[in-house]
Amino acid sequence: MANDDQEFYASIPIFDSFAEVAKPSRYRALPDDWVVGFSDIVGSTKAIAQGRYKAINMVGAGVIAAVANALGRRPFPSVFGGDGASFAVSAADAPLAADALEAMATFAREELQIELRIATIPVAAIRAAGRDVRVARFAASPYCAYAMFAGGGLAWFEAQAKAGAYALAPAAPGSRPDLSDLSCRWATAPAAHGTILSLIVVPRGDDISFAALVEEIVEMALAAKDGGRPITLASLTTTWPGQAIALETAASATTAPPGQSRLKLRLAASAKFALGFIFHTFKLKAGNFDAVAYASDVAANADFRKFDDGLRMTLDCSPEFADAIEARLRAADDIAAYGAFRQSNALLTCFVPSITDRGHVHFVDGAGGGYAMAAQAMKARLSQGRESPSAG
């Protein structure tokens, strides 16, 4: 039975048109005994003001990488939220996932001076509170699919966790998760069409009306130049990434032999970056690896749009297009609440277990604060307006 539960997510059909992301028929209810995990960074706004958003994204993506490595890379549903992440695992996998989450909180605190709030809850407890957790799989490319969540359960659990419920304590001092294959070597990607728009749209209560609004906003985005895609083959560049090297050094230390010097780890991370820079710049091939094909897959696999009880998108668009989307959302104030944030670059954090397996995953956010700042903007709008949006 445990094995059947572990295979549940892999058995969900995949859809490839993001316009269908709000259709209930695409989603499957998680089993009652599955466990949902949540993480977010405490005080992310301050860290953003200090220019540490790459580190914030590294921690958010690191939660997913830590759980993936703990589960032996078995598929499981997860969603990257910029300054945190959510996921769900089978009952059999829940202890390993909790250990990884707790170790990640200790790593973030000790290595990066970032406080990571972590919590877990059984799906049955979410349903007892009148919410649900349903999951779909969206194909970003023929090789890479991402989880989408609906049912209101994730949003409800996030509010509970931020209030202190269902909290997990960090692991013992010195504990570390396995962050193998987590990296952030690409330079920030400049907006090709004027601005990088980070957008969050959440429901106020009417599921049918909200689904129709989501479909409309997604269709608007798909009609934008290049479909609003912020990561393209042309935008993927490499410059010497001082902060990225430091972050990758910290991540690689989680699996290094005891006593391994940080200088040696930093040199190894620098050498990997230099090798990648050479291959990308000169479009080289070696064995089964083709630098151009790899970069094309990075762009195709990027998770610049997602649904986790609300719509999140990071779009490369004109200021006028961003104005039009915001105007439409203001007009739909009775249906949805939204937050938007504009910046000049997009940011990429990568989890690449194999450079020759084309299913590598790439988490996208705005480089100036992205989803975290869009969430702040939404809170500010709500504080000036009416009731909070629905979590169901």
XYZ file of C-alpha atoms in Angstrom:
392
model
C 0.000 0.000 0.000
C 2.843 2.383 0.886
C 4.365 1.874 -2.536
C 0.987 2.585 -4.198
C 0.730 5.820 -2.197
C 4.247 6.814 -3.214
C 3.331 6.299 -6.856
C 0.105 8.327 -6.607
C 1.611 11.579 -7.876
C 3.392 9.946 -10.816
C 0.061 8.437 -11.908
C -1.723 11.795 -12.304
C -2.240 12.703 -15.988
C -0.194 15.632 -17.283
C -1.749 18.578 -19.131
C 0.259 20.927 -21.344
C -1.906 24.033 -21.817
C -1.482 26.416 -18.904
C -4.821 28.001 -19.816
C -6.394 24.893 -18.226
C -4.677 25.392 -14.871
C -7.874 26.422 -13.035
C -10.045 23.606 -14.430
C -11.164 21.305 -11.576
C -11.070 18.271 -13.886
C -7.283 18.514 -14.056
C -6.856 17.936 -10.310
C -6.839 14.819 -8.155
C -7.484 14.763 -4.405
C -4.492 13.730 -2.302
C -4.989 10.659 -0.077
C -6.066 11.490 3.495
C -2.900 10.087 5.053
C -0.533 12.203 2.971
C 1.299 15.039 4.696
C 1.668 18.633 3.505
C 4.838 20.580 4.290
C 5.245 24.347 4.335
C 8.192 26.699 4.667
C 8.745 30.421 4.434
C 11.434 32.864 5.435
C 10.801 35.078 8.438
C 11.735 38.681 7.714
C 12.279 38.257 3.977
C 11.520 41.940 3.348
C 14.563 42.955 5.398
C 16.755 40.446 3.570
C 15.502 41.808 0.227
C 16.443 45.346 1.321
C 19.942 43.997 2.035
C 20.220 42.660 -1.523
C 20.011 39.003 -0.455
C 17.200 37.803 -2.690
C 19.424 35.221 -4.384
C 20.022 33.694 -0.948
C 16.280 33.822 -0.208
C 15.514 31.977 -3.451
C 18.288 29.478 -2.705
C 16.631 28.612 0.607
C 13.160 28.338 -0.955
C 14.413 26.071 -3.734
C 16.644 24.285 -1.221
C 13.590 23.006 0.646
C 12.458 21.207 -2.502
C 15.967 19.922 -3.256
C 16.450 18.699 0.334
C 13.181 16.744 0.315
C 13.842 15.386 -3.196
C 17.272 14.123 -2.182
C 15.912 12.635 1.050
C 13.324 10.687 -0.960
C 15.865 9.355 -3.435
C 14.519 11.650 -6.179
C 11.088 9.986 -6.210
C 8.516 12.321 -7.801
C 6.464 14.299 -5.290
C 4.318 17.431 -5.680
C 5.962 20.697 -4.666
C 5.725 24.379 -5.493
C 8.369 27.103 -5.198
C 7.110 30.374 -3.763
C 10.204 32.584 -3.866
C 10.807 32.983 -0.129
C 9.635 29.475 0.662
C 8.077 26.313 -0.713
C 5.210 23.890 -0.118
C 5.030 20.179 -0.869
C 3.117 16.988 -0.175
C 4.412 13.481 0.472
C 2.985 10.061 1.226
C 2.656 8.875 4.816
C 5.596 6.520 4.241
C 7.801 9.396 3.072
C 6.666 11.914 5.687
C 9.356 11.161 8.329
C 12.177 11.570 5.792
C 10.627 14.786 4.485
C 10.249 16.205 7.997
C 13.881 15.409 8.789
C 14.968 17.192 5.598
C 12.794 20.205 6.423
C 14.166 20.454 9.949
C 17.760 20.149 8.717
C 17.082 22.822 6.094
C 15.941 25.228 8.802
C 19.185 24.636 10.721
C 21.276 25.083 7.561
C 19.513 28.353 6.689
C 20.072 29.734 10.180
C 23.686 28.654 10.648
C 25.040 29.123 7.128
C 22.985 32.036 5.807
C 21.594 33.731 8.930
C 18.075 33.238 7.578
C 15.193 32.118 9.788
C 13.055 29.501 8.054
C 9.573 28.826 9.404
C 8.610 25.169 8.854
C 5.445 23.148 9.487
C 3.693 19.932 8.429
C 0.094 18.727 8.631
C -1.813 15.583 7.542
C -4.166 16.098 4.623
C -6.969 14.672 6.789
C -6.564 17.580 9.234
C -6.892 20.087 6.386
C -10.083 18.380 5.218
C -11.418 18.397 8.792
C -11.036 22.194 8.666
C -13.259 22.333 5.579
C -10.520 22.730 2.945
C -9.051 20.308 0.416
C -5.718 19.583 -1.247
C -5.924 18.599 -4.900
C -2.967 18.221 -7.223
C -2.399 18.453 -10.978
C 0.681 18.104 -13.189
C 1.504 20.722 -15.793
C 4.097 20.045 -18.507
C 6.346 23.098 -18.825
C 8.065 21.164 -21.615
C 7.959 17.600 -22.970
C 10.606 16.704 -20.375
C 9.577 18.591 -17.239
C 6.292 18.738 -15.303
C 5.466 20.832 -12.247
C 2.810 20.333 -9.585
C -0.176 22.651 -9.284
C -2.346 22.760 -6.144
C -6.043 23.615 -5.683
C -8.732 23.181 -3.061
C -7.788 25.965 -0.648
C -5.819 23.675 1.657
C -2.379 25.128 1.003
C -3.565 28.709 1.514
C -5.362 27.759 4.741
C -2.334 25.856 6.038
C -0.007 28.755 5.216
C -2.117 31.087 7.366
C -2.139 28.524 10.180
C 1.621 27.989 9.997
C 2.351 31.715 10.015
C 0.239 31.946 13.164
C 2.463 29.314 14.796
C 0.346 26.179 14.370
C 1.743 22.772 13.313
C 5.311 24.099 13.641
C 8.400 21.930 13.426
C 11.554 22.829 15.333
C 14.876 23.108 13.488
C 17.144 20.078 13.696
C 20.005 19.933 16.180
C 22.857 22.425 15.665
C 25.219 21.271 12.947
C 22.564 19.226 11.143
C 22.528 19.586 7.385
C 20.178 18.485 4.600
C 21.457 16.951 1.380
C 21.522 19.869 -1.081
C 23.294 18.005 -3.866
C 22.757 19.482 -7.338
C 21.278 22.785 -6.124
C 22.845 25.793 -7.874
C 22.270 29.351 -9.063
C 25.032 29.960 -11.622
C 23.085 31.850 -14.285
C 23.219 35.636 -14.273
C 19.975 37.501 -13.691
C 17.973 37.718 -16.914
C 17.210 41.304 -18.002
C 13.719 42.195 -19.170
C 13.564 42.113 -22.959
C 10.234 43.943 -23.154
C 10.527 46.583 -20.443
C 9.762 45.007 -17.090
C 9.688 41.763 -15.135
C 6.270 41.581 -13.489
C 5.805 39.350 -10.439
C 2.092 38.678 -10.023
C 0.011 36.893 -7.368
C -3.757 36.517 -7.726
C -5.847 34.799 -5.014
C -9.610 34.170 -4.734
C -12.060 36.068 -2.569
C -14.547 33.203 -2.453
C -16.362 32.279 -5.676
C -14.488 29.371 -7.257
C -16.325 29.530 -10.593
C -15.821 33.261 -11.083
C -12.206 33.039 -9.949
C -11.460 30.184 -12.368
C -12.867 32.263 -15.214
C -10.743 35.248 -14.165
C -7.599 33.095 -13.991
C -8.285 31.774 -17.479
C -8.686 35.342 -18.744
C -5.451 36.572 -17.110
C -3.526 33.541 -18.392
C -4.866 34.088 -21.915
C -3.726 37.723 -21.697
C -0.256 36.565 -20.671
C -0.094 33.941 -23.412
C -0.957 36.636 -25.958
C 1.921 38.849 -24.803
C 5.116 38.912 -26.829
C 6.995 35.619 -26.340
C 4.120 34.548 -24.083
C 5.583 36.655 -21.286
C 8.409 34.133 -20.869
C 11.167 35.752 -18.731
C 13.820 33.089 -19.348
C 14.817 32.572 -22.976
C 17.878 31.267 -24.734
C 18.865 34.874 -25.467
C 18.484 35.980 -21.837
C 20.561 33.131 -20.384
C 23.978 34.629 -19.723
C 26.793 34.010 -17.301
C 28.856 36.577 -15.428
C 31.166 35.961 -12.496
C 28.647 35.222 -9.707
C 30.348 36.064 -6.420
C 27.214 35.589 -4.298
C 26.205 32.473 -6.237
C 29.608 30.868 -5.692
C 29.333 31.520 -1.947
C 25.834 30.026 -1.864
C 26.830 26.974 -3.872
C 29.831 26.482 -1.616
C 27.526 26.432 1.413
C 25.196 23.982 -0.336
C 28.032 21.662 -1.372
C 29.333 21.633 2.207
C 26.179 19.735 3.254
C 27.508 16.550 1.651
C 31.262 17.179 1.853
C 33.503 14.806 3.847
C 34.123 15.918 7.454
C 36.949 18.415 7.668
C 36.750 19.463 4.020
C 37.995 23.050 3.818
C 35.632 25.761 2.612
C 38.389 27.101 0.390
C 38.594 23.784 -1.441
C 34.803 23.686 -1.799
C 34.758 27.270 -3.081
C 37.465 26.459 -5.623
C 35.475 23.428 -6.775
C 32.321 25.552 -7.169
C 34.332 28.180 -9.054
C 35.778 25.534 -11.357
C 32.290 24.212 -12.153
C 31.126 27.715 -12.954
C 34.175 28.393 -15.163
C 33.621 25.133 -17.050
C 29.936 25.953 -17.552
C 30.844 29.470 -18.697
C 33.237 28.107 -21.326
C 30.752 25.531 -22.616
C 27.906 28.070 -22.769
C 29.976 30.854 -24.343
C 31.526 28.702 -27.032
C 28.484 26.415 -27.505
C 30.535 23.277 -26.916
C 29.596 19.601 -26.868
C 31.140 16.783 -24.874
C 29.853 13.224 -24.886
C 26.099 13.345 -24.370
C 26.194 16.971 -23.265
C 25.356 19.781 -25.695
C 25.578 23.282 -24.161
C 23.072 24.805 -26.593
C 20.530 22.018 -26.086
C 20.989 22.269 -22.313
C 20.389 26.040 -22.301
C 17.318 25.564 -24.495
C 15.963 23.068 -21.972
C 16.675 25.481 -19.106
C 14.494 28.088 -20.806
C 11.776 25.584 -21.728
C 11.664 23.983 -18.264
C 11.551 27.246 -16.276
C 8.602 27.440 -13.825
C 7.623 31.051 -14.487
C 3.916 30.354 -13.971
C 2.178 28.189 -11.396
C -1.014 27.669 -9.407
C -1.067 26.949 -5.667
C -4.572 27.973 -4.552
C -3.865 31.138 -6.501
C -2.104 32.199 -9.662
C 1.591 33.163 -9.617
C 3.419 34.378 -12.691
C 6.749 36.036 -13.438
C 6.319 37.751 -16.791
C 8.625 39.657 -19.124
C 6.293 42.277 -20.572
C 5.923 45.917 -21.511
C 4.919 48.422 -18.806
C 1.728 49.008 -20.780
C 0.907 45.303 -20.696
C 1.545 45.222 -16.939
C -0.781 48.224 -16.592
C -3.479 46.366 -18.541
C -3.263 43.255 -16.347
C -3.395 45.320 -13.159
C -6.342 47.323 -14.484
C -8.235 44.097 -15.211
C -7.521 42.807 -11.711
C -8.620 46.054 -10.071
C -11.895 45.733 -11.963
C -12.278 42.196 -10.561
C -11.835 43.272 -6.922
C -14.981 41.426 -5.866
C -13.590 38.159 -7.275
C -9.883 38.241 -6.451
C -7.170 40.033 -4.523
C -3.830 40.595 -6.184
C -0.316 41.849 -5.639
C 2.147 42.943 -8.302
C 5.775 43.997 -8.260
C 7.898 45.286 -11.122
C 11.647 44.925 -11.485
C 14.225 44.874 -14.256
C 15.521 41.298 -14.068
C 14.424 37.715 -13.459
C 16.299 35.270 -11.250
C 16.878 31.554 -11.735
C 17.687 28.880 -9.127
C 18.356 25.386 -10.452
C 18.062 21.780 -9.296
C 19.947 19.657 -11.803
C 20.494 16.039 -10.740
C 21.916 15.286 -14.214
C 22.960 17.612 -17.022
C 22.162 14.906 -19.580
C 18.659 14.126 -18.224
C 16.455 16.759 -19.860
C 14.011 16.918 -16.939
C 16.134 19.289 -14.825
C 14.061 21.926 -12.988
C 14.544 25.692 -12.794
C 12.768 27.955 -10.335
C 12.003 31.490 -11.548
C 11.393 34.664 -9.569
C 11.883 38.377 -10.011
C 15.387 39.483 -9.055
C 14.279 42.558 -7.133
C 12.046 40.837 -4.611
C 9.625 39.025 -6.893
C 6.860 37.031 -5.269
C 7.794 38.178 -1.755
C 7.303 41.831 -2.719
C 4.132 41.029 -4.684
C 2.768 39.381 -1.530
C 3.646 42.504 0.455
C 1.840 44.632 -2.120
C -1.220 42.406 -1.837
C -1.219 42.709 1.970
C -0.983 46.491 1.664
C -3.937 46.573 -0.749
C -5.983 44.356 1.560
C -5.198 46.497 4.612
C -6.594 49.491 2.766
C -9.658 47.644 1.477
C -12.091 44.988 2.465
C -11.964 41.528 3.996
C -9.083 39.117 3.457
C -9.283 36.778 0.471
C -10.696 33.331 0.916
C -8.404 30.393 1.563
C -11.002 27.999 0.219
